[in-house]
Short mmCIF file of C-alpha atoms and ligand atoms in Angstrom, two decimals:
data_model
loop_
_atom_site.label_atom_id
_atom_site.label_comp_id
_atom_site.label_asym_id
_atom_site.label_seq_id
_atom_site.Cartn_x
_atom_site.Cartn_y
_atom_site.Cartn_z
CA MET A 30 -36.60 -154.16 -34.37
CA ALA A 31 -40.01 -153.55 -34.21
CA ARG A 32 -40.77 -156.87 -36.30
CA THR A 33 -40.88 -159.99 -34.24
CA PRO A 34 -38.58 -162.39 -35.54
CA VAL A 35 -40.02 -165.71 -36.93
CA ILE A 36 -37.73 -168.99 -37.03
CA ALA A 37 -38.87 -171.63 -38.96
CA GLY A 38 -37.56 -175.01 -39.29
CA ASN A 39 -38.62 -176.94 -42.73
CA TRP A 40 -38.33 -180.85 -42.03
CA LYS A 41 -38.94 -181.49 -45.68
CA MET A 42 -39.45 -185.40 -45.99
CA TYR A 43 -37.81 -186.22 -42.91
CA LYS A 44 -39.46 -187.67 -39.71
CA THR A 45 -42.07 -190.27 -38.82
CA ILE A 46 -44.77 -189.59 -36.62
CA ALA A 47 -42.75 -191.16 -34.09
CA GLU A 48 -39.30 -189.17 -34.37
CA ALA A 49 -41.33 -186.20 -34.57
CA LYS A 50 -43.04 -186.59 -31.46
CA GLU A 51 -40.11 -186.81 -29.64
CA PHE A 52 -38.32 -183.70 -31.15
CA LEU A 53 -41.34 -181.69 -29.69
CA VAL A 54 -41.04 -183.00 -26.43
CA GLU A 55 -37.56 -181.89 -25.99
CA LEU A 56 -38.24 -179.16 -27.77
CA ILE A 57 -40.81 -177.32 -26.05
CA PRO A 58 -39.25 -176.71 -22.48
CA GLN A 59 -35.73 -175.06 -24.35
CA VAL A 60 -37.48 -172.25 -26.14
CA LYS A 61 -39.60 -170.97 -23.51
CA GLU A 62 -37.71 -167.83 -23.33
CA CYS A 63 -36.89 -167.20 -26.95
CA GLU A 64 -37.60 -163.64 -28.43
CA ALA A 65 -38.39 -165.37 -31.65
CA ARG A 66 -41.60 -167.01 -32.98
CA VAL A 67 -41.07 -170.49 -33.44
CA TYR A 68 -42.69 -172.40 -36.45
CA ILE A 69 -42.18 -176.02 -37.76
CA ALA A 70 -43.24 -177.08 -40.95
CA VAL A 71 -43.80 -180.93 -40.64
CA PRO A 72 -44.75 -183.85 -43.02
CA TYR A 73 -48.48 -183.89 -43.34
CA THR A 74 -48.56 -186.95 -41.61
CA ALA A 75 -47.30 -185.70 -38.18
CA LEU A 76 -49.27 -182.50 -38.47
CA ALA A 77 -52.43 -183.58 -36.42
CA PRO A 78 -50.30 -185.21 -33.70
CA LEU A 79 -47.79 -182.27 -33.48
CA ALA A 80 -50.45 -179.20 -33.56
CA GLU A 81 -52.10 -181.08 -30.44
CA GLN A 82 -48.69 -181.44 -28.70
CA ALA A 83 -47.75 -177.91 -29.35
CA HIS A 84 -51.22 -176.61 -27.99
CA GLY A 85 -50.51 -174.10 -25.40
CA SER A 86 -46.65 -174.01 -25.88
CA ASN A 87 -44.87 -171.16 -28.39
CA VAL A 88 -44.23 -173.80 -30.94
CA VAL A 89 -46.18 -173.36 -34.18
CA ILE A 90 -46.86 -176.26 -36.43
CA GLY A 91 -47.39 -175.98 -40.28
CA ALA A 92 -47.19 -177.84 -43.67
CA GLN A 93 -45.21 -177.65 -46.27
CA ASN A 94 -47.26 -177.58 -49.22
CA MET A 95 -50.52 -177.49 -50.39
CA ASN A 96 -52.80 -177.84 -53.77
CA ASP A 97 -54.61 -174.79 -54.88
CA ALA A 98 -58.02 -176.20 -55.23
CA SER A 99 -60.68 -176.47 -52.43
CA GLU A 100 -61.01 -180.03 -53.21
CA GLY A 101 -61.49 -182.45 -56.00
CA ALA A 102 -60.23 -185.49 -58.03
CA TYR A 103 -56.28 -184.63 -57.39
CA THR A 104 -54.89 -187.83 -56.38
CA GLY A 105 -52.15 -187.40 -53.81
CA GLU A 106 -52.70 -183.70 -53.21
CA ILE A 107 -53.96 -181.66 -50.29
CA ALA A 108 -56.42 -178.98 -49.40
CA ALA A 109 -55.89 -176.01 -47.22
CA ALA A 110 -59.00 -176.78 -45.30
CA MET A 111 -57.69 -180.01 -44.45
CA LEU A 112 -54.33 -178.75 -42.71
CA VAL A 113 -56.54 -176.10 -40.97
CA GLU A 114 -58.35 -179.03 -39.75
CA ALA A 115 -55.18 -180.81 -38.68
CA GLY A 116 -54.52 -177.85 -36.97
CA ALA A 117 -51.83 -176.45 -39.25
CA LYS A 118 -51.37 -172.51 -38.60
CA PHE A 119 -49.10 -171.96 -41.73
CA VAL A 120 -47.70 -173.19 -44.83
CA ILE A 121 -44.76 -173.01 -46.91
CA LEU A 122 -45.33 -172.08 -50.36
CA GLY A 123 -43.33 -171.80 -53.38
CA HIS A 124 -40.33 -173.34 -51.90
CA SER A 125 -37.30 -173.96 -54.13
CA GLU A 126 -37.72 -177.26 -54.43
CA ARG A 127 -41.32 -177.13 -55.37
CA ARG A 128 -40.47 -174.84 -58.06
CA HIS A 129 -37.57 -177.13 -59.72
CA VAL A 130 -38.13 -180.47 -58.53
CA PHE A 131 -41.90 -180.67 -59.24
CA GLY A 132 -42.16 -177.71 -61.88
CA GLU A 133 -44.70 -175.49 -60.11
CA ASP A 134 -44.32 -171.61 -61.81
CA ASP A 135 -45.87 -168.09 -59.98
CA ALA A 136 -49.16 -168.74 -61.48
CA PHE A 137 -49.86 -171.52 -59.22
CA VAL A 138 -48.26 -170.43 -56.20
CA ASN A 139 -50.27 -167.52 -56.72
CA ARG A 140 -53.42 -169.46 -56.61
CA LYS A 141 -52.20 -171.38 -53.43
CA VAL A 142 -51.16 -167.85 -51.41
CA ARG A 143 -54.89 -167.10 -52.47
CA ARG A 144 -56.33 -170.32 -51.29
CA ALA A 145 -54.79 -170.14 -48.17
CA LEU A 146 -55.11 -166.70 -47.20
CA ASP A 147 -58.88 -167.20 -47.87
CA GLU A 148 -58.64 -170.76 -45.60
CA GLY A 149 -57.31 -168.66 -42.78
CA LEU A 150 -53.49 -169.92 -43.15
CA GLN A 151 -50.41 -168.25 -42.95
CA PRO A 152 -48.31 -168.54 -45.99
CA ILE A 153 -44.45 -168.06 -46.17
CA VAL A 154 -43.70 -167.44 -49.39
CA CYS A 155 -40.41 -168.66 -50.75
CA VAL A 156 -38.05 -166.64 -53.51
CA GLY A 157 -34.84 -166.94 -54.75
CA GLU A 158 -32.31 -167.05 -57.70
CA THR A 159 -30.46 -170.14 -59.09
CA LEU A 160 -26.47 -169.61 -59.26
CA LYS A 161 -26.65 -169.19 -63.04
CA GLU A 162 -29.17 -166.26 -62.26
CA ARG A 163 -26.89 -164.66 -59.91
CA SER A 164 -23.72 -165.09 -61.99
CA ARG A 165 -25.60 -163.38 -64.91
CA ASN A 166 -26.92 -160.14 -62.70
CA GLN A 167 -30.08 -161.36 -62.73
CA THR A 168 -31.15 -162.14 -58.93
CA GLU A 169 -33.24 -158.09 -58.73
CA GLU A 170 -34.85 -159.39 -62.06
CA ILE A 171 -35.92 -162.91 -60.89
CA LEU A 172 -37.05 -161.67 -57.06
CA ARG A 173 -39.11 -158.79 -59.01
CA SER A 174 -40.82 -161.47 -61.05
CA GLN A 175 -41.52 -164.08 -58.63
CA ILE A 176 -42.89 -161.44 -56.29
CA GLU A 177 -45.12 -159.91 -58.55
CA GLY A 178 -46.02 -163.47 -59.70
CA SER A 179 -46.71 -165.36 -56.72
CA LEU A 180 -48.63 -162.44 -54.80
CA ALA A 181 -50.47 -160.84 -57.66
CA GLY A 182 -54.28 -159.80 -56.56
CA VAL A 183 -53.25 -159.81 -52.73
CA THR A 184 -54.25 -156.91 -50.92
CA ALA A 185 -52.16 -154.48 -48.46
CA LYS A 186 -54.92 -156.10 -45.84
CA GLU A 187 -53.54 -159.69 -46.60
CA MET A 188 -50.26 -159.05 -46.96
CA SER A 189 -49.85 -158.49 -42.99
CA LYS A 190 -50.62 -162.16 -42.75
CA VAL A 191 -47.80 -162.98 -45.41
CA ILE A 192 -44.25 -163.88 -44.49
CA LEU A 193 -41.59 -163.97 -47.21
CA ALA A 194 -38.51 -166.17 -47.28
CA TYR A 195 -35.63 -165.17 -49.82
CA GLU A 196 -33.89 -168.36 -50.38
CA PRO A 197 -30.93 -167.77 -52.77
CA VAL A 198 -31.51 -171.76 -54.26
CA TRP A 199 -27.43 -171.81 -54.72
CA ALA A 200 -27.25 -171.60 -50.41
CA ILE A 201 -30.13 -174.23 -49.88
CA GLY A 202 -28.90 -177.64 -48.46
CA THR A 203 -25.42 -177.01 -49.74
CA GLY A 204 -23.54 -175.29 -46.76
CA LYS A 205 -23.03 -172.32 -48.95
CA THR A 206 -24.76 -169.64 -46.86
CA ALA A 207 -25.06 -166.25 -48.47
CA THR A 208 -22.80 -163.53 -46.55
CA PRO A 209 -24.82 -161.36 -44.04
CA LYS A 210 -23.85 -158.56 -46.67
CA THR A 211 -25.64 -160.60 -49.71
CA ALA A 212 -28.34 -161.49 -47.63
CA GLN A 213 -28.89 -158.09 -46.43
CA GLU A 214 -28.79 -156.42 -50.27
CA SER A 215 -31.85 -158.71 -51.41
CA HIS A 216 -33.68 -158.47 -48.40
CA GLN A 217 -33.44 -154.66 -48.96
CA PHE A 218 -34.36 -154.89 -52.35
CA ILE A 219 -37.41 -157.17 -51.81
CA ARG A 220 -38.85 -154.54 -48.56
CA GLN A 221 -38.29 -151.99 -51.57
CA LEU A 222 -40.24 -153.96 -53.67
CA VAL A 223 -42.90 -154.83 -51.50
CA ALA A 224 -43.36 -150.95 -50.82
CA GLU A 225 -43.56 -150.30 -54.33
CA LEU A 226 -46.11 -153.23 -54.82
CA TRP A 227 -48.29 -152.49 -51.68
CA ASN A 228 -47.11 -149.49 -49.77
CA GLU A 229 -44.79 -148.52 -46.86
CA GLU A 230 -46.54 -149.60 -44.19
CA VAL A 231 -46.59 -153.44 -45.43
CA ALA A 232 -42.95 -152.82 -46.16
CA GLU A 233 -41.90 -152.14 -42.47
CA GLU A 234 -43.90 -154.68 -41.26
CA ILE A 235 -43.34 -157.87 -43.27
CA VAL A 236 -41.46 -160.54 -41.93
CA ILE A 237 -38.77 -161.65 -44.57
CA GLN A 238 -36.72 -164.27 -43.73
CA TYR A 239 -33.45 -165.95 -44.87
CA GLY A 240 -33.50 -169.14 -46.07
CA GLY A 241 -30.43 -171.68 -47.23
CA SER A 242 -27.53 -173.35 -44.93
CA VAL A 243 -28.58 -171.61 -41.66
CA LYS A 244 -26.72 -172.95 -38.79
CA PRO A 245 -26.25 -172.02 -35.42
CA ASP A 246 -22.52 -170.85 -36.37
CA ASN A 247 -23.85 -168.26 -38.77
CA VAL A 248 -27.72 -167.48 -37.89
CA ARG A 249 -26.58 -164.50 -35.64
CA LYS A 250 -24.62 -162.62 -37.97
CA LEU A 251 -27.53 -162.79 -40.63
CA MET A 252 -30.29 -161.74 -37.97
CA ASN A 253 -28.04 -158.76 -37.35
CA GLN A 254 -28.80 -157.37 -40.59
CA PRO A 255 -31.58 -154.44 -40.30
CA ASP A 256 -33.73 -156.35 -43.00
CA VAL A 257 -33.39 -159.95 -42.03
CA ASP A 258 -36.36 -160.80 -39.61
CA GLY A 259 -35.97 -164.54 -39.43
CA ALA A 260 -34.84 -167.53 -40.60
CA LEU A 261 -36.25 -170.40 -42.64
CA VAL A 262 -34.21 -173.89 -41.54
CA GLY A 263 -33.85 -176.75 -43.55
CA GLY A 264 -30.61 -179.43 -42.44
CA ALA A 265 -30.23 -177.90 -39.05
CA SER A 266 -33.94 -177.74 -37.84
CA LEU A 267 -33.87 -181.67 -37.89
CA SER A 268 -31.61 -181.61 -34.48
CA VAL A 269 -33.26 -180.49 -31.35
CA GLU A 270 -29.69 -179.12 -30.36
CA SER A 271 -29.27 -177.02 -33.63
CA PHE A 272 -32.42 -176.10 -34.13
CA ARG A 273 -33.04 -174.56 -30.41
CA GLU A 274 -29.51 -172.66 -30.61
CA ILE A 275 -30.43 -171.21 -34.14
CA VAL A 276 -34.07 -170.13 -32.64
CA ASN A 277 -32.35 -168.96 -29.19
CA PHE A 278 -29.86 -167.15 -31.76
CA SER A 279 -29.89 -163.59 -29.39
CA MET A 280 -28.01 -165.89 -27.03
CA SER A 281 -25.11 -167.17 -29.11
CA GLU A 282 -22.02 -165.97 -28.90
CA VAL A 283 -21.00 -165.58 -33.08
P1 PGA R 20 -31.16 -176.01 -45.51
O1 PGA R 20 -32.62 -175.81 -46.28
O2 PGA R 20 -31.14 -175.05 -44.38
O3 PGA R 20 -30.89 -177.36 -45.50
O4 PGA R 20 -29.85 -175.16 -46.45
C1 PGA R 20 -33.42 -174.56 -46.36
C2 PGA R 20 -34.90 -174.49 -46.89
O5 PGA R 20 -34.98 -175.62 -48.00
O6 PGA R 20 -35.99 -174.09 -46.47
#
């Protein structure tokens, strides 16, 4: 595969600074040989210490969200430049928990994507349908509107910095992984859509991660699909043991 796989952990609202540091001390030596790029999206408080700790290793530290404004009177929010200063290299945007629990829409996600790109942060842009939408056969329609909306105005050149994450909402934190075939169908659709909206070259190069109950025992089959280029891992990224196995998926037996 020409695309280098990217496996990203998403710690959500877990781990104190002390716990995060301990995790990284153990992880770094265990992922030296892996063929994937290893990303971890950590809580804001752990960003600066972990970015410093990860320096010189092949683990890349990033954030889970940000605001679209450059600065301002937005109590509790955080700006892209602050994340960059703390050492973040990437940021997850439009995660389904942000969309569904905090009511973020595509227009807001789009403003954040453009801000992140302007500030030199690599966005991981999440899209995915709910169970209801899937049962009504609306998966492709939803993916199209989320991608068109979240990435509006992003140029082909800028798209080379974007990672897409396909995360069917019904598979997140539920233990219900999409079958490799279902994941592949959506990934293939997304890649074709990227070709249509930008061009073939962008579509060929873009990394499309799968997310939703990725575990050591299903990662290999998912990663074997031609259009699955990585994983966005929630629960299983919280233990060194399982995250290490996922990141080293090419050595797993399943
Ligand atoms: P999960 O979460 O692996 O726990 O399903 C994935 C995600 O929310 O990115």
